[in-house]
Tab-separated table of C-alpha atoms and ligand atoms in Angstrom:
chain	number	residue	atom	x	y	z
P	1	UNK	CA	6.957	19.600	12.649
P	2	UNK	CA	10.453	18.282	11.321
P	3	UNK	CA	11.195	22.203	11.032
P	4	UNK	CA	10.478	23.005	14.715
P	5	UNK	CA	12.936	20.936	15.812
P	6	UNK	CA	16.192	19.902	16.329
P	7	UNK	CA	17.890	16.765	15.960
P	8	UNK	CA	19.820	15.127	18.257
P	9	UNK	CA	20.403	11.298	18.395
P	10	UNK	CA	19.691	8.191	16.387
P	11	UNK	CA	19.470	4.560	18.135
P	12	UNK	CA	18.729	1.541	16.986
P	13	UNK	CA	17.338	3.576	13.498
P	14	UNK	CA	15.345	5.954	15.537
P	15	UNK	CA	15.449	9.842	14.557
P	16	UNK	CA	15.524	11.437	17.973
P	17	UNK	CA	14.424	15.511	17.504
P	18	UNK	CA	13.914	18.222	19.985
P	19	UNK	CA	11.352	20.361	19.764
P	20	UNK	CA	12.015	24.570	20.184
P	21	UNK	CA	9.676	24.557	23.497
P	22	UNK	CA	12.119	22.414	25.667
P	23	UNK	CA	14.115	25.800	25.963
P	24	UNK	CA	11.662	28.021	25.378
P	25	UNK	CA	10.034	26.119	28.950
P	26	UNK	CA	12.688	26.073	30.470
P	27	UNK	CA	13.667	30.294	30.265
P	28	UNK	CA	9.029	30.344	31.486
P	29	UNK	CA	10.450	28.275	34.465
P	30	UNK	CA	13.309	30.516	35.388
P	31	UNK	CA	11.480	33.188	35.075
P	32	UNK	CA	8.715	32.709	36.632
P	33	UNK	CA	11.329	30.645	40.077
P	34	UNK	CA	13.276	34.288	39.688
P	35	UNK	CA	12.636	35.622	42.846
P	36	UNK	CA	11.334	32.462	45.195
P	37	UNK	CA	15.068	30.820	45.849
P	38	UNK	CA	18.908	30.409	45.047
P	39	UNK	CA	20.110	28.714	41.809
P	40	UNK	CA	17.772	29.526	40.622
P	41	UNK	CA	18.992	28.712	36.706
P	42	UNK	CA	20.180	25.642	38.151
P	43	UNK	CA	17.700	24.331	39.741
P	44	UNK	CA	15.326	25.362	36.851
P	45	UNK	CA	17.458	23.717	34.643
P	46	UNK	CA	17.103	20.010	36.776
P	47	UNK	CA	13.718	20.438	36.956
P	48	UNK	CA	13.400	20.216	32.718
P	49	UNK	CA	15.231	17.717	32.084
P	50	UNK	CA	13.240	15.538	34.762
P	51	UNK	CA	10.381	16.148	32.554
P	52	UNK	CA	12.708	15.176	29.981
P	53	UNK	CA	13.147	12.673	31.415
P	54	UNK	CA	9.110	11.279	31.831
P	55	UNK	CA	8.884	12.378	28.359
P	56	UNK	CA	11.895	9.192	27.189
P	57	UNK	CA	10.570	6.961	29.634
P	58	UNK	CA	7.094	7.902	27.980
P	59	UNK	CA	8.403	7.604	24.512
P	60	UNK	CA	10.175	4.148	25.228
P	61	UNK	CA	6.671	2.990	26.710
P	62	UNK	CA	5.188	3.324	23.294
P	63	UNK	CA	8.851	2.080	21.303
P	64	UNK	CA	8.523	-1.247	23.159
P	65	UNK	CA	4.965	-1.555	22.486
P	66	UNK	CA	4.704	-1.242	18.972
P	67	UNK	CA	8.137	-3.416	19.019
P	68	UNK	CA	6.684	-5.732	20.221
P	69	UNK	CA	3.894	-5.773	17.857
P	70	UNK	CA	6.223	-5.845	14.293
P	71	UNK	CA	6.123	-2.116	14.621
P	72	UNK	CA	9.143	0.362	13.999
P	73	UNK	CA	9.806	3.679	14.647
P	74	UNK	CA	10.526	5.925	12.511
P	75	UNK	CA	11.852	9.183	14.443
P	76	UNK	CA	10.162	10.877	17.974
P	77	UNK	CA	9.988	14.059	18.402
P	78	UNK	CA	10.360	15.320	22.301
P	79	UNK	CA	7.632	18.675	23.762
P	80	UNK	CA	7.632	19.476	27.715
P	81	UNK	CA	4.386	17.873	27.800
P	82	UNK	CA	5.254	14.849	24.955
P	83	UNK	CA	6.859	14.070	22.660
P	84	UNK	CA	5.706	12.473	19.324
P	85	UNK	CA	6.622	9.645	17.964
P	86	UNK	CA	6.459	8.399	14.283
P	87	UNK	CA	5.637	5.035	13.167
P	88	UNK	CA	7.222	3.195	10.506
P	89	UNK	CA	4.946	4.132	6.963
P	90	UNK	CA	4.898	0.378	5.927
P	91	UNK	CA	4.082	-0.699	9.615
P	92	UNK	CA	0.977	2.255	10.036
P	93	UNK	CA	-0.934	1.230	6.950
P	94	UNK	CA	-1.670	-2.240	8.100
P	95	UNK	CA	-2.069	-0.785	12.481
P	96	UNK	CA	-5.855	-2.161	13.956
P	97	UNK	CA	-7.209	0.030	16.065
P	98	UNK	CA	-6.258	-2.866	18.873
P	99	UNK	CA	-3.001	-2.341	18.848
P	100	UNK	CA	-2.797	1.392	18.192
P	101	UNK	CA	-4.521	1.231	21.528
P	102	UNK	CA	-1.889	-0.798	23.222
P	103	UNK	CA	0.650	1.346	21.938
P	104	UNK	CA	-1.444	4.216	22.796
P	105	UNK	CA	-1.395	2.818	26.510
P	106	UNK	CA	2.322	2.039	27.242
P	107	UNK	CA	3.681	5.263	27.654
P	108	UNK	CA	1.499	6.831	30.105
P	109	UNK	CA	1.909	3.262	31.524
P	110	UNK	CA	5.071	3.364	31.700
P	111	UNK	CA	4.829	7.467	33.170
P	112	UNK	CA	2.330	6.255	36.371
P	113	UNK	CA	3.809	2.784	36.842
P	114	UNK	CA	7.560	4.545	37.061
P	115	UNK	CA	5.099	7.748	39.572
P	116	UNK	CA	3.590	4.553	41.841
P	117	UNK	CA	7.643	3.399	42.581
P	118	UNK	CA	9.703	6.454	43.136
P	119	UNK	CA	6.352	7.432	44.825
P	120	UNK	CA	5.681	5.186	47.465
P	121	UNK	CA	9.826	4.263	48.237
P	122	UNK	CA	9.461	8.769	48.947
P	123	UNK	CA	7.260	7.772	51.484
P	124	UNK	CA	8.302	4.705	53.151
P	125	UNK	CA	12.876	6.206	53.068
P	126	UNK	CA	11.736	9.607	52.995
P	127	UNK	CA	8.731	10.802	54.232
P	128	UNK	CA	10.544	14.394	54.589
P	129	UNK	CA	10.591	15.264	50.980
P	130	UNK	CA	6.607	15.546	51.699
P	131	UNK	CA	5.609	14.275	48.351
P	132	UNK	CA	1.237	15.786	48.400
P	133	UNK	CA	2.812	19.492	49.373
P	134	UNK	CA	2.998	22.048	47.430
P	135	UNK	CA	3.695	22.645	44.829
P	136	UNK	CA	3.626	19.726	42.863
P	137	UNK	CA	6.173	20.746	40.747
P	138	UNK	CA	8.797	22.820	41.814
P	139	UNK	CA	12.615	23.427	40.578
P	140	UNK	CA	13.241	23.729	45.115
P	141	UNK	CA	12.269	19.918	45.380
P	142	UNK	CA	13.456	17.268	43.085
P	143	UNK	CA	12.646	14.198	44.369
P	144	UNK	CA	9.026	15.320	44.808
P	145	UNK	CA	9.289	16.742	40.705
P	146	UNK	CA	10.303	13.710	39.614
P	147	UNK	CA	7.207	11.416	40.537
P	148	UNK	CA	4.443	14.890	39.408
P	149	UNK	CA	7.158	14.894	35.933
P	150	UNK	CA	5.404	11.420	35.948
P	151	UNK	CA	2.074	11.584	36.841
P	152	UNK	CA	2.216	15.143	34.800
P	153	UNK	CA	3.253	14.140	31.158
P	154	UNK	CA	1.486	10.528	31.927
P	155	UNK	CA	-2.058	12.154	33.311
P	156	UNK	CA	-1.848	15.068	30.648
P	157	UNK	CA	-1.324	12.424	27.751
P	158	UNK	CA	-4.057	10.336	28.157
P	159	UNK	CA	-6.841	13.136	27.605
P	160	UNK	CA	-8.913	12.832	24.495
P	161	UNK	CA	-6.893	15.509	22.481
P	162	UNK	CA	-5.621	14.297	19.475
P	163	UNK	CA	-2.125	13.790	18.830
P	164	UNK	CA	-1.879	12.711	22.622
P	165	UNK	CA	-2.395	9.100	23.245
P	166	UNK	CA	-6.208	10.163	25.421
P	167	UNK	CA	-6.349	11.455	21.361
P	168	UNK	CA	-5.311	9.046	19.308
P	169	UNK	CA	-7.010	6.144	21.854
P	170	UNK	CA	-10.386	8.255	21.324
P	171	UNK	CA	-9.422	8.054	16.702
P	172	UNK	CA	-8.789	4.389	16.935
P	173	UNK	CA	-11.752	3.538	18.550
P	174	UNK	CA	-14.361	6.589	16.576
P	175	UNK	CA	-12.359	5.261	12.942
P	176	UNK	CA	-13.607	1.530	14.536
P	177	UNK	CA	-16.846	2.767	12.762
P	178	UNK	CA	-16.535	5.193	10.868
P	179	UNK	CA	-14.999	5.874	8.088
P	180	UNK	CA	-10.923	6.897	8.953
P	181	UNK	CA	-11.081	11.111	7.771
P	182	UNK	CA	-14.171	12.088	9.979
P	183	UNK	CA	-12.693	10.205	13.041
P	184	UNK	CA	-9.273	11.828	12.925
P	185	UNK	CA	-10.823	15.662	11.990
P	186	UNK	CA	-13.530	14.969	15.000
P	187	UNK	CA	-9.939	13.843	17.302
P	188	UNK	CA	-8.088	17.342	15.900
P	189	UNK	CA	-10.822	19.350	16.472
P	190	UNK	CA	-11.416	17.504	20.213
P	191	UNK	CA	-7.942	18.151	20.606
P	192	UNK	CA	-7.657	21.985	20.462
P	193	UNK	CA	-10.704	22.656	22.246
P	194	UNK	CA	-9.219	20.578	25.539
P	195	UNK	CA	-5.792	23.099	25.059
P	196	UNK	CA	-7.858	26.053	24.598
P	197	UNK	CA	-9.978	24.918	28.329
P	198	UNK	CA	-6.942	24.568	29.761
P	199	UNK	CA	-4.799	26.909	28.674
P	200	UNK	CA	-7.707	29.446	30.056
P	201	UNK	CA	-8.528	27.042	33.119
P	202	UNK	CA	-4.433	26.889	34.189
P	203	UNK	CA	-5.235	30.869	34.019
P	204	UNK	CA	-7.660	31.704	35.692
P	205	UNK	CA	-7.548	29.294	38.778
P	206	UNK	CA	-3.807	30.804	38.401
P	207	UNK	CA	-5.163	34.314	39.449
P	208	UNK	CA	-6.100	33.726	42.393
P	209	UNK	CA	-3.327	30.634	43.194
P	210	UNK	CA	-0.289	28.614	42.836
P	211	UNK	CA	2.133	27.869	40.393
P	212	UNK	CA	0.879	24.610	39.554
P	213	UNK	CA	-2.037	26.011	37.809
P	214	UNK	CA	0.794	27.964	35.872
P	215	UNK	CA	1.566	24.124	35.281
P	216	UNK	CA	-1.255	23.309	33.548
P	217	UNK	CA	-1.778	26.675	31.515
P	218	UNK	CA	1.473	25.916	30.356
P	219	UNK	CA	-0.113	22.186	29.155
P	220	UNK	CA	-2.044	24.062	27.456
P	221	UNK	CA	0.344	26.553	25.486
P	222	UNK	CA	2.109	23.488	24.499
P	223	UNK	CA	-0.751	21.264	23.781
P	224	UNK	CA	-1.979	24.117	21.284
P	225	UNK	CA	1.263	24.910	19.837
P	226	UNK	CA	1.819	21.134	18.984
P	227	UNK	CA	-2.075	20.840	17.469
P	228	UNK	CA	-1.475	23.915	15.453
P	229	UNK	CA	2.147	22.835	14.369
P	230	UNK	CA	0.655	18.920	13.511
P	231	UNK	CA	-2.490	20.658	12.082
P	232	UNK	CA	-1.184	21.148	8.097
P	233	UNK	CA	1.044	18.928	7.752
P	234	UNK	CA	0.615	15.906	10.557
P	235	UNK	CA	-3.216	16.038	9.866
P	236	UNK	CA	-3.009	16.316	6.266
P	237	UNK	CA	0.201	13.176	6.796
P	238	UNK	CA	-2.011	11.635	9.073
P	239	UNK	CA	-5.512	11.532	6.871
P	240	UNK	CA	-3.561	10.759	3.414
P	241	UNK	CA	-1.646	7.699	5.735
P	242	UNK	CA	-4.893	6.435	6.486
P	243	UNK	CA	-7.455	6.798	3.373
P	244	UNK	CA	-6.661	4.112	1.269
P	245	UNK	CA	-6.336	3.966	-2.580
P	246	UNK	CA	-9.379	1.350	-2.537
P	247	UNK	CA	-11.071	4.611	-1.183
P	248	UNK	CA	-9.788	7.291	-4.559
P	249	UNK	CA	-9.380	4.767	-7.136
P	250	UNK	CA	-11.435	5.504	-10.077
P	251	UNK	CA	-13.830	2.075	-11.241
P	252	UNK	CA	-15.123	3.183	-14.114
P	253	UNK	CA	-12.676	4.188	-16.884
P	254	UNK	CA	-11.519	3.222	-20.514
P	255	UNK	CA	-9.011	1.044	-21.167
P	256	UNK	CA	-7.253	0.260	-24.697
P	257	UNK	CA	-5.687	-3.356	-26.652
P	258	UNK	CA	-3.234	-2.606	-27.373
P	259	UNK	CA	-3.557	-3.484	-31.612
P	260	UNK	CA	-6.102	-0.349	-31.198
P	261	UNK	CA	-5.350	2.327	-33.909
P	262	UNK	CA	-4.307	5.255	-32.702
P	263	UNK	CA	-7.121	7.329	-35.071
P	264	UNK	CA	-9.784	4.736	-33.600
P	265	UNK	CA	-8.681	5.384	-29.870
P	266	UNK	CA	-8.935	8.907	-30.197
P	267	UNK	CA	-12.286	8.966	-31.749
P	268	UNK	CA	-13.379	7.469	-28.646
P	269	UNK	CA	-16.349	8.930	-27.137
P	270	UNK	CA	-16.146	9.102	-22.532
P	271	UNK	CA	-17.491	10.021	-20.730
P	272	UNK	CA	-16.442	11.145	-18.464
P	273	UNK	CA	-13.403	12.814	-20.150
P	274	UNK	CA	-9.590	10.278	-19.796
P	275	UNK	CA	-6.502	11.692	-21.302
P	276	UNK	CA	-4.324	8.716	-19.496
P	277	UNK	CA	-5.419	4.934	-20.463
P	278	UNK	CA	-4.591	1.916	-19.143
P	279	UNK	CA	-3.608	-0.683	-22.163
P	280	UNK	CA	-4.626	-4.615	-21.875
P	281	UNK	CA	-3.908	-7.325	-24.004
P	282	UNK	CA	-6.786	-9.998	-22.647
P	283	UNK	CA	-6.692	-9.508	-18.933
P	284	UNK	CA	-3.209	-9.196	-18.999
P	285	UNK	CA	-1.469	-4.678	-18.889
P	286	UNK	CA	1.046	-4.084	-20.330
P	287	UNK	CA	1.285	-0.357	-21.076
P	288	UNK	CA	-0.081	3.277	-20.492
P	289	UNK	CA	-0.531	5.681	-22.545
P	290	UNK	CA	-1.369	9.511	-22.832
P	291	UNK	CA	-3.969	11.004	-25.705
P	292	UNK	CA	-1.079	13.749	-25.951
P	293	UNK	CA	1.805	10.987	-26.144
P	294	UNK	CA	-1.303	9.479	-28.974
P	295	UNK	CA	-1.433	13.048	-30.454
P	296	UNK	CA	1.900	13.765	-31.051
P	297	UNK	CA	2.724	9.793	-32.362
P	298	UNK	CA	0.093	10.333	-35.099
P	299	UNK	CA	1.196	13.850	-36.277
P	300	UNK	CA	5.140	12.444	-36.289
P	301	UNK	CA	4.527	9.276	-37.275
P	302	UNK	CA	1.181	9.189	-38.829
P	303	UNK	CA	-1.276	6.888	-37.298
P	304	UNK	CA	0.335	2.688	-36.436
P	305	UNK	CA	-1.017	1.000	-33.496
P	306	UNK	CA	-0.739	1.459	-29.472
P	307	UNK	CA	0.979	-0.779	-28.481
P	308	UNK	CA	4.331	1.479	-31.147
P	309	UNK	CA	3.305	4.576	-28.853
P	310	UNK	CA	2.730	2.792	-25.423
P	311	UNK	CA	4.932	3.420	-22.615
P	312	UNK	CA	6.103	-0.548	-21.298
P	313	UNK	CA	7.451	1.282	-18.088
P	314	UNK	CA	4.627	2.402	-15.195
P	315	UNK	CA	3.968	1.843	-11.502
P	316	UNK	CA	1.295	0.354	-10.275
P	317	UNK	CA	-0.337	0.369	-7.019
P	318	UNK	CA	-2.139	-2.045	-4.808
P	319	UNK	CA	-5.435	-1.374	-3.229
P	320	UNK	CA	-4.560	-1.345	0.477
P	321	UNK	CA	-2.087	1.492	-0.075
P	322	UNK	CA	-1.623	4.298	1.406
P	323	UNK	CA	-2.338	7.290	-0.434
P	324	UNK	CA	0.229	9.276	1.526
P	325	UNK	CA	2.567	6.535	-0.497
P	326	UNK	CA	1.560	6.877	-3.827
P	327	UNK	CA	1.729	10.563	-3.514
P	328	UNK	CA	4.978	10.596	-2.633
P	329	UNK	CA	5.730	8.252	-6.106
P	330	UNK	CA	3.445	10.261	-8.434
P	331	UNK	CA	6.065	12.572	-6.991
P	332	UNK	CA	9.180	11.162	-8.102
P	333	UNK	CA	7.912	9.852	-11.703
P	334	UNK	CA	5.789	12.501	-12.994
P	335	UNK	CA	2.928	10.016	-14.445
P	336	UNK	CA	-0.102	11.538	-14.072
P	337	UNK	CA	-1.890	8.306	-14.576
P	338	UNK	CA	-1.371	4.667	-12.051
P	339	UNK	CA	-2.433	1.187	-12.194
P	340	UNK	CA	-4.541	-0.136	-9.347
P	341	UNK	CA	-3.895	-4.059	-9.793
P	342	UNK	CA	-5.048	-6.482	-7.167
P	343	UNK	CA	-3.236	-10.123	-7.855
P	344	UNK	CA	-2.611	-9.765	-11.423
P	345	UNK	CA	-6.675	-7.853	-12.545
P	346	UNK	CA	-6.527	-4.175	-13.674
P	347	UNK	CA	-9.205	-3.270	-11.384
P	348	UNK	CA	-8.996	0.058	-11.176
P	349	UNK	CA	-6.970	3.638	-11.735
P	350	UNK	CA	-5.214	6.981	-9.966
P	351	UNK	CA	-4.784	9.640	-12.323
P	352	UNK	CA	-3.466	13.590	-10.920
P	353	UNK	CA	-6.721	15.290	-12.032
P	354	UNK	CA	-9.164	12.691	-9.666
P	355	UNK	CA	-6.240	12.566	-6.153
P	356	UNK	CA	-6.414	16.304	-6.488
P	357	UNK	CA	-9.623	16.683	-6.376
P	358	UNK	CA	-10.394	14.656	-3.702
P	359	UNK	CA	-7.432	16.182	-1.748
P	360	UNK	CA	-9.681	19.938	-2.114
P	361	UNK	CA	-12.469	17.991	-0.908
P	362	UNK	CA	-11.083	16.856	1.852
P	363	UNK	CA	-9.417	20.171	3.059
P	364	UNK	CA	-12.744	21.923	2.178
P	365	UNK	CA	-14.759	19.047	4.172
P	366	UNK	CA	-11.861	20.988	7.354
P	367	UNK	CA	-12.819	24.344	6.563
P	368	UNK	CA	-16.352	23.654	6.574
P	369	UNK	CA	-16.829	20.656	9.207
P	370	UNK	CA	-20.326	18.933	8.253
P	371	UNK	CA	-21.661	15.665	9.320
P	372	UNK	CA	-19.859	12.224	7.774
P	373	UNK	CA	-22.372	10.502	5.493
P	374	UNK	CA	-24.058	7.676	6.939
P	375	UNK	CA	-22.845	5.573	4.121
P	376	UNK	CA	-19.998	7.069	4.299
P	377	UNK	CA	-17.201	4.533	3.034
P	378	UNK	CA	-15.892	2.757	6.227
P	379	UNK	CA	-11.479	2.002	4.792
P	380	UNK	CA	-10.348	-0.680	4.946
P	381	UNK	CA	-7.939	-1.920	8.184
P	382	UNK	CA	-5.915	-5.127	7.830
Z	401	ZN	ZN1	2.558	9.050	24.455
């Protein structure tokens, strides 16, 4: 998503970016309206600004309600139909369904409220602007377009098409009685269906009728574009952010004692084979060591104790942490194993191999959708 957008401004620590489809829309409007009146370029630009204004107000609604719920928005990417607000990753982990729905509803609510305010003012003070005249969105009646741009952006975002707000609400509802991964995947497929449906229904009606349908068709294109662009990075990201360490950690693993000799440790029968080991004294974790390290140490210095060969510095993960956070940490540290601790207790480990297996399983599940297992573990909600 970032690759297709340019940074514009930082306000209150929130990075605002504009998606390339905004200038694209401007060109489309210009081309479409070229034969319809004078100053087409100027009027099209103003219409684009009105839609931009609607999207910005929409995002402000999300940002304010998120802030009221103690959640920080990290960055916002503005598209012609909606913005994508990326929440602070720390906050996202603790986001429950009720708060997610509240934040998702805030954007469309602002649009519909503004539309009602401006619309009623027009009806009372300037009825000659013909609020309900066709086409609703046109560069040649900007006050009317101001109202309809708000309705358009607000209503469109309520469609149950992930990554739009309606889709987020749908996902939150699905996830509250199933697992997060299945819920996200299902919400994404419904989103793709909707974008195609919008595109073709807009296109079909357009053939016989006015330019309102063209807007619907364009919305379909942008939604499709957004869903496609989001598909890999954002969906995987959404999955990774929502899968918790607890869901993927290995709980059946072998620990070594610091007083064990290297040859004893290496000769231990292991099924399944394990390459990396937490070293535990009593109930305290004191280090980590890999099979390779032990073998190297034995070759260099002869048989010694685990204590002298182990690494004392290591990272730990909490069971509620997201997979995304842990993946970043593994990447940075070059570690192949991360112990999972709860309080002072070692409750599991995450290894690079088991993470890769899990990710492969996730991507396979994405390409060959199958009904979720009835006893799939639900991701714990905080
Ligand atoms: Zn929104």
